[in-house]
Short mmCIF file of C-alpha atoms and ligand atoms in Angstrom, two decimals:
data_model
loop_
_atom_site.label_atom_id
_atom_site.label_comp_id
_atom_site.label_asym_id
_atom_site.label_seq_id
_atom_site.Cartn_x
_atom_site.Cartn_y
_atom_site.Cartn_z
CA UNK A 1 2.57 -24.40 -0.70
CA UNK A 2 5.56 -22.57 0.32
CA UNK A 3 7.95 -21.65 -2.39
CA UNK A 4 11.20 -19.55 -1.76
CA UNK A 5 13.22 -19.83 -5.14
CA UNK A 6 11.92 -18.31 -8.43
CA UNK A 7 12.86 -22.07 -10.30
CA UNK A 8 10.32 -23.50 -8.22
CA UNK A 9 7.96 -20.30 -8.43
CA UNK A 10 8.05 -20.80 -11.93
CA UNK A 11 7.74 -24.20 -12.76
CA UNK A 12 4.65 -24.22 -10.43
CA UNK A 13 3.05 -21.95 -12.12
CA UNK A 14 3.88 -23.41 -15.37
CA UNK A 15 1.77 -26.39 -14.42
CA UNK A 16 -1.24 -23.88 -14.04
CA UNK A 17 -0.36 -22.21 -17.30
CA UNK A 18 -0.94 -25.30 -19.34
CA UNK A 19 -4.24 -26.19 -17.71
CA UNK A 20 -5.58 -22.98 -18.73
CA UNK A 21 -6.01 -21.51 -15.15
CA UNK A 22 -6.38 -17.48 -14.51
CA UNK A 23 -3.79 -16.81 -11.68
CA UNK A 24 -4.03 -13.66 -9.24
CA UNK A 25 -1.37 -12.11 -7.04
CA UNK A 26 -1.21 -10.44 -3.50
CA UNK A 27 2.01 -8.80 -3.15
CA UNK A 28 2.83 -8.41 0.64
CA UNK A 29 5.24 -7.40 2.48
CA UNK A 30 4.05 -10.15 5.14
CA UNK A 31 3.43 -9.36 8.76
CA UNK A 32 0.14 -10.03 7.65
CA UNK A 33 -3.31 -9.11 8.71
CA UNK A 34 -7.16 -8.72 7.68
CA UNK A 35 -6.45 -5.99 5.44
CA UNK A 36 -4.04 -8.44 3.61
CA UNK A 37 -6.83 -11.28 3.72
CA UNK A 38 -9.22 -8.88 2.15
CA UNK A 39 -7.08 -8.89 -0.94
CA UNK A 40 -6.74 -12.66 -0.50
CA UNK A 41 -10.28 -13.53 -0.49
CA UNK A 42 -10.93 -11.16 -3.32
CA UNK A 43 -8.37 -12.64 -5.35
CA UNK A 44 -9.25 -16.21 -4.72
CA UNK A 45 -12.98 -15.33 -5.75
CA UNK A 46 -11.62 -14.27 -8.65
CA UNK A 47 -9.25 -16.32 -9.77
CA UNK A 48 -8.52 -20.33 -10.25
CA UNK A 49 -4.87 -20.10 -8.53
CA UNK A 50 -3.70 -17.47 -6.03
CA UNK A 51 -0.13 -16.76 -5.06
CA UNK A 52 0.66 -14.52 -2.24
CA UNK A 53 4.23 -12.85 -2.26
CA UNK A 54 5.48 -12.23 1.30
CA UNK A 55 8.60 -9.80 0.55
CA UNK A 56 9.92 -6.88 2.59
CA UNK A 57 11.58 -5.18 -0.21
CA UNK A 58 14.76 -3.13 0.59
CA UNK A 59 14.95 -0.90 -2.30
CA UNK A 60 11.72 0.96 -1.66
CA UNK A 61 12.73 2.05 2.13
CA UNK A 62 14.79 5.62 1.90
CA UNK A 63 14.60 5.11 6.02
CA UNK A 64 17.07 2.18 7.11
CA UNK A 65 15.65 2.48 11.06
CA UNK A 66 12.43 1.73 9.26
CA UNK A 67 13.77 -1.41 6.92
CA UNK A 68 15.61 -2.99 10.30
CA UNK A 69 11.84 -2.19 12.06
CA UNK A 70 9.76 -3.59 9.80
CA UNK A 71 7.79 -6.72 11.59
CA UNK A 72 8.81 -10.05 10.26
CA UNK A 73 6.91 -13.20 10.82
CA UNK A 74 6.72 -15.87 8.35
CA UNK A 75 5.70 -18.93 10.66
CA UNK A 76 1.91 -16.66 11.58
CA UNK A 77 1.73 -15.11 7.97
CA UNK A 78 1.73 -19.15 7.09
CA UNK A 79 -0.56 -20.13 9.68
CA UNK A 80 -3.18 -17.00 8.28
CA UNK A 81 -3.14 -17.79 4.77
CA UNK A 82 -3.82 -21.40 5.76
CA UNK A 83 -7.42 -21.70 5.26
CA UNK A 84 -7.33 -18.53 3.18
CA UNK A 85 -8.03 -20.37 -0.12
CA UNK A 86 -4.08 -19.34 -1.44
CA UNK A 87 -1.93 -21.59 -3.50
CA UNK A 88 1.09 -21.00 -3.39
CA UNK A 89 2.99 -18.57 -0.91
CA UNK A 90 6.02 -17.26 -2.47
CA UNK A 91 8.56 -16.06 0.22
CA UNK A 92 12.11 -15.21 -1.41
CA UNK A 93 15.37 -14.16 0.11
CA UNK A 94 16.60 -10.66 -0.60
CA UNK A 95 19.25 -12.66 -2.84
CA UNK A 96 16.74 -14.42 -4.87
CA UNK A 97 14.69 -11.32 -6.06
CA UNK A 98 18.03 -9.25 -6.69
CA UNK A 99 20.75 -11.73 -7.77
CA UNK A 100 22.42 -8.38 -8.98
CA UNK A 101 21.59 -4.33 -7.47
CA UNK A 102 18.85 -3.06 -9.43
CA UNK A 103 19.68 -0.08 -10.62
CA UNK A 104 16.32 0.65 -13.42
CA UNK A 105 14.90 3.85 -12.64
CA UNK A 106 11.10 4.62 -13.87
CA UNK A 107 9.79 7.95 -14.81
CA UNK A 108 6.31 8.28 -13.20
CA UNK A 109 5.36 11.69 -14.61
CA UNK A 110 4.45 14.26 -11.52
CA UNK A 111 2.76 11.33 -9.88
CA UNK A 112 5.65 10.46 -7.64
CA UNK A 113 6.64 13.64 -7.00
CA UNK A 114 3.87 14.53 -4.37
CA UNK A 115 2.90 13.08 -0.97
CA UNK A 116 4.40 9.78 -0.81
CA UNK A 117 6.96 9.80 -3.32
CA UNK A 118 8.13 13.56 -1.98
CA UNK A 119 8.48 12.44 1.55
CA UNK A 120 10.20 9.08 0.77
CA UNK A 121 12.47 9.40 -1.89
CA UNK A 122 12.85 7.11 -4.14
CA UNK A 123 10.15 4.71 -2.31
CA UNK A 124 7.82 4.40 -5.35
CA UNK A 125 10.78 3.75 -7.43
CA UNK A 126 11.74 0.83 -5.27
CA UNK A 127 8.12 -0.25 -5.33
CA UNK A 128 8.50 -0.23 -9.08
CA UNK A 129 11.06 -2.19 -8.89
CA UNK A 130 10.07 -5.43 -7.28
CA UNK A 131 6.25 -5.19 -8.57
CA UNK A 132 7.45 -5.34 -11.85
CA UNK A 133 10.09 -8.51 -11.27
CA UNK A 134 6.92 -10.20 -9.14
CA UNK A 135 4.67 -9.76 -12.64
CA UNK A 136 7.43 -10.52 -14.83
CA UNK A 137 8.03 -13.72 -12.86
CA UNK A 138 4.10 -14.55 -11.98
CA UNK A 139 2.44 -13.17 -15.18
CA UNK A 140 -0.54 -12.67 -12.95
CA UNK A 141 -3.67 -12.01 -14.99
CA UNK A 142 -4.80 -10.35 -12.03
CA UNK A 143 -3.06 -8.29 -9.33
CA UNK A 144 -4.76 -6.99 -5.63
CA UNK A 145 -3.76 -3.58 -4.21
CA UNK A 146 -5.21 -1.78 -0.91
CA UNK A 147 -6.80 1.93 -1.17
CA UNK A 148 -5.10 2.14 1.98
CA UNK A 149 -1.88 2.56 -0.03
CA UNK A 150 -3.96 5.05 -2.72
CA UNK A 151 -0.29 6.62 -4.17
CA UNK A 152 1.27 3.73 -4.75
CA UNK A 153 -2.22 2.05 -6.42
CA UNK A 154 -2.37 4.36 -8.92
CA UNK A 155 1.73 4.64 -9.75
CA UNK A 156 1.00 0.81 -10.17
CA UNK A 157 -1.70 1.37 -12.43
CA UNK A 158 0.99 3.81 -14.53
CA UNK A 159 3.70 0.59 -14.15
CA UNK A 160 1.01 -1.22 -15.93
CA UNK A 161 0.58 0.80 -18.53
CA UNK A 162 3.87 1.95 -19.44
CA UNK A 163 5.00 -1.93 -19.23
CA UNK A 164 2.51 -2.84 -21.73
CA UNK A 165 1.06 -5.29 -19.38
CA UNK A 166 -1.78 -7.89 -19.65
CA UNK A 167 -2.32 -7.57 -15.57
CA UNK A 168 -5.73 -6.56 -14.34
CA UNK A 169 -5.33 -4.24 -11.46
CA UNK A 170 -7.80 -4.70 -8.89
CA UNK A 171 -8.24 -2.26 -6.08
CA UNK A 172 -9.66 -3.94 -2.62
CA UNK A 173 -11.16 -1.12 0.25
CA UNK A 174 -9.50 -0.06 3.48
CA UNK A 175 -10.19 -2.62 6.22
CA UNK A 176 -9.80 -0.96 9.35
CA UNK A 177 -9.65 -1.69 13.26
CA UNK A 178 -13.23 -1.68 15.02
CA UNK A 179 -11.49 1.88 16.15
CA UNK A 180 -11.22 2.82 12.85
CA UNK A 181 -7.67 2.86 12.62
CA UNK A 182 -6.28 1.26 9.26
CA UNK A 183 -5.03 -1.84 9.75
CA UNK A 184 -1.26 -1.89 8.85
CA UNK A 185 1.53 -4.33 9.70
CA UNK A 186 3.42 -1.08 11.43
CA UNK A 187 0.58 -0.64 14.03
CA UNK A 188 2.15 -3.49 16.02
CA UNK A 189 5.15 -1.49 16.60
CA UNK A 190 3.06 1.38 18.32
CA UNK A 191 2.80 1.45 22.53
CA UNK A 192 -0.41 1.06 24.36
CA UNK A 193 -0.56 4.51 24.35
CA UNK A 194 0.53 5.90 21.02
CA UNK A 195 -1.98 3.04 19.56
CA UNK A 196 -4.83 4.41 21.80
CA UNK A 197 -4.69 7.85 20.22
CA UNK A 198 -3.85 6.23 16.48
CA UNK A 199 -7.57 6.24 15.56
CA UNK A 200 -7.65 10.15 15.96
CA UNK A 201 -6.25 10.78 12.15
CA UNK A 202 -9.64 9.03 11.35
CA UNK A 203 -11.58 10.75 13.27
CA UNK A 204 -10.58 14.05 11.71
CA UNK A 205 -10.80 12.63 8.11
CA UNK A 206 -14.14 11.89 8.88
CA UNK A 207 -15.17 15.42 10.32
CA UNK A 208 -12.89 16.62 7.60
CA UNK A 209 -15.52 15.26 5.10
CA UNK A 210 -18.27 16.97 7.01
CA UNK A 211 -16.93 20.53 6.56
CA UNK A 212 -16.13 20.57 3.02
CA UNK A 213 -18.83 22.92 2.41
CA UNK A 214 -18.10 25.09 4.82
CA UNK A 215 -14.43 25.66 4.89
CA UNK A 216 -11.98 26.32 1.69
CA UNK A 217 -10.06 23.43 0.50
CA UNK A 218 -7.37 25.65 1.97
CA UNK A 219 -9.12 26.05 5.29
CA UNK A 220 -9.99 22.83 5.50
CA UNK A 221 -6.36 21.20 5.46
CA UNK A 222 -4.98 23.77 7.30
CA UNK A 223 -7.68 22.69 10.30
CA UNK A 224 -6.30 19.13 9.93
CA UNK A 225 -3.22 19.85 10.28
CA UNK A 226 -3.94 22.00 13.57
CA UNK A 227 -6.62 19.09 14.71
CA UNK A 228 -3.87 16.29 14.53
CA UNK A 229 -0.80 17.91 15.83
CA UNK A 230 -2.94 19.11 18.69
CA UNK A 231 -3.10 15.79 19.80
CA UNK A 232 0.35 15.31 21.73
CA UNK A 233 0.76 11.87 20.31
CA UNK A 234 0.62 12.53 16.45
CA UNK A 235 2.59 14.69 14.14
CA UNK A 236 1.61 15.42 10.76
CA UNK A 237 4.28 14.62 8.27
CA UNK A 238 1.87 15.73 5.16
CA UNK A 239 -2.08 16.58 4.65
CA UNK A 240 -2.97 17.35 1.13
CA UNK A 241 -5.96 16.66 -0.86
CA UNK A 242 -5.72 15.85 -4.29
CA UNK A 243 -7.52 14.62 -7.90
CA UNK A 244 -7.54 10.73 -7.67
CA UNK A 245 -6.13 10.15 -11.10
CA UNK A 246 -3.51 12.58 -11.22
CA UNK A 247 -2.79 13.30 -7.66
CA UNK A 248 -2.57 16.76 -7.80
CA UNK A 249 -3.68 19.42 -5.22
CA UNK A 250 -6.82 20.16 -5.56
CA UNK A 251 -7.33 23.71 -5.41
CA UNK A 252 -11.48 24.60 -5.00
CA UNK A 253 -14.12 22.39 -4.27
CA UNK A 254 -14.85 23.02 -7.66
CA UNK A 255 -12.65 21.13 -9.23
CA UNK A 256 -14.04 18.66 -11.30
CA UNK A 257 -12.55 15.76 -10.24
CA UNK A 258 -12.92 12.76 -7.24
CA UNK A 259 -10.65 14.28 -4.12
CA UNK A 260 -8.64 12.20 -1.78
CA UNK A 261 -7.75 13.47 1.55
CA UNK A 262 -4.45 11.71 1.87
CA UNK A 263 -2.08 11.75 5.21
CA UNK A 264 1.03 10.44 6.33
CA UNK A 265 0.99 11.04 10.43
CA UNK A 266 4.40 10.12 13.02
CA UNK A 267 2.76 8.32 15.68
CA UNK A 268 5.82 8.37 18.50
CA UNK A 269 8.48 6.79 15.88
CA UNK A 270 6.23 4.89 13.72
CA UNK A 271 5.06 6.47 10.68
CA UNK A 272 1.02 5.98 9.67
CA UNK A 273 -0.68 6.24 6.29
CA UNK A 274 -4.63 7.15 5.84
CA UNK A 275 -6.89 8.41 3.09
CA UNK A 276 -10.30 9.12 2.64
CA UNK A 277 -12.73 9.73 -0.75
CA UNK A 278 -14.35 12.85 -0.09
CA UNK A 279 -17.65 13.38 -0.48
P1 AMP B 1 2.07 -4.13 2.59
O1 AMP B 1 2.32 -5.49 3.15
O2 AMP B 1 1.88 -3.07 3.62
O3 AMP B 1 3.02 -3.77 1.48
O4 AMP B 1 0.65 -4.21 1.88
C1 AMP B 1 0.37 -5.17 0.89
C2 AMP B 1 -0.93 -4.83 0.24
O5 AMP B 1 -1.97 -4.85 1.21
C3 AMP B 1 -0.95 -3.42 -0.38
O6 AMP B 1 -1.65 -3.47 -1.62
C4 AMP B 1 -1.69 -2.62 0.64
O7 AMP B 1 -2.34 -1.49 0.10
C5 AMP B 1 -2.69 -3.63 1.16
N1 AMP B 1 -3.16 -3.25 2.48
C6 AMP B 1 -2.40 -2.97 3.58
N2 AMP B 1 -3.18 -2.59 4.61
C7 AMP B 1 -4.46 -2.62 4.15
C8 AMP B 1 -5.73 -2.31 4.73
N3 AMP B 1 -5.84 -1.89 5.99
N4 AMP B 1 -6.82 -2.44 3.96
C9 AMP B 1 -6.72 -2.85 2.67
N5 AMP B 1 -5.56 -3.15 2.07
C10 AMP B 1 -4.45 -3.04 2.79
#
């Protein structure tokens, strides 16, 4: 079912409420593909009812190019979730989810202040923004976020926490192209030519993980960095590699932590996100 006002949102989901049913979301930003569905079928596994939110949010893009960019197709992300086992597909106008600016701020600690959150200002605060209206509206007791996105996964953990909320977060794998390129809605906006060359930042992620015990962590990134921008069709925008639960820089192999290889790449125009658990 399609829904597009938070009235209707919300007295569907009261219905489910009363019966007792355990509801998960999928928040999207739609242009939708099999690294969306992944959530989808995890959630509906999990849960009784599934909503998925299909919502390019305007307050979490610092680049406006980007925003007017970003693919938009609500007729196929319809026809995809059809047999997807989803409920209810809520699809709001910009004027529905922010009847008034939203001008809340949240404090994530140093956690925004690296990688993602460094290069996009005010991005994760924008993503804070409408993730906590979707689970103050849905109430989800469970809610489906991609690795792919590893940042913004654990800021949303944070949300949680400092919300005092009752959702489960669930984190779903990267689902990527036979190629090995992540699958993300912005790859569609790549030429024939800039996508051909795309699956290089996974490449090197992968040798990256090879050499960890023979390079420095310093070394190491700094041969990335050189790898990537050596091909003429990618430009690193950042290459760090950091603790996974507090996203700092991990300084020597040492470290006793799990470490993330995380990268933001320009492909052309189009800017690409990858990660990788090191190992
Ligand atoms: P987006 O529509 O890009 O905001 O993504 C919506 C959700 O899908 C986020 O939790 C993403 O992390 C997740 N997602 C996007 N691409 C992938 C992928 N290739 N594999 C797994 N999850 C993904």
């Amino acid at each position: 079912m399609l829904v597009k006002t938070k009235d209707k949102l919300c007295k569907e989901l009261n219905k489910i409420r009363v019966k007792g049913e355990t509801v998960g979301l999928v928040p999207t930003m739609g242009a939708l593909h099999q690294g969306h569905l992944s959530l989808v079928k995890r959630a509906v596994a999990d849960n009784k009812v599934v909503v998925v939110s299909i919502f390019v949010n305007p307050t979490q893009f610092n680049d406006k190019s980007d925003l007017s960019r970003y693919p938009r197709n609500l007729n196929a992300d319809l026809k995809l979730l059809e047999d997807s086992g989803c409920s209810i597909v809520f699809a709001p106008d910009t004027n529905e989810i922010y009847p008034e600016p939203d001008i809340r701020t949240f404090d994530f600690g140093d956690l925004d202040k690296v990688m993602e959150g460094k290069h996009r200002k005010g991005h994760f605060n924008g993503v804070a923004q409408i993730v906590s209206i979707l689970f103050e509206l849905i109430k989800p007791d469970r809610a489906y976020f991609g690795l792919k996105d590893f940042q913004q996964l654990v800021i949303i953990k944070k949300l949680v926490k400092m919300l005092n909320l009752q959702t489960e977060i669930v984190p779903c794998p990267i689902i990527r192209e036979p190629d090995g390129l992540a699958m993300s809605s912005r790859n569609e906006l790549l030429s024939d030519e800039e996508r051909k060359n795309a699956p290089f930042i996974y490449e090197i992620l992968q040798e990256a993980n090879n050499q960890t015990g023979k390079k420095s962590v310093k070394e190491l990134i700094n041969w990335v960095i050189n790898k990537i921008n050596s091909n003429t069709y990618l430009t690193v925008d950042y290459f760090e590699i950091v603790n996974d639960k507090n996203l700092q820089p991990v300084t020597s192999w040492e470290d006793d932590c799990k470490k993330v290889a995380c990268i933001a790449v320009f492909c052309g125009k189009i800017r690409l996100i990858d990660n990788y658990f090191l190992n």
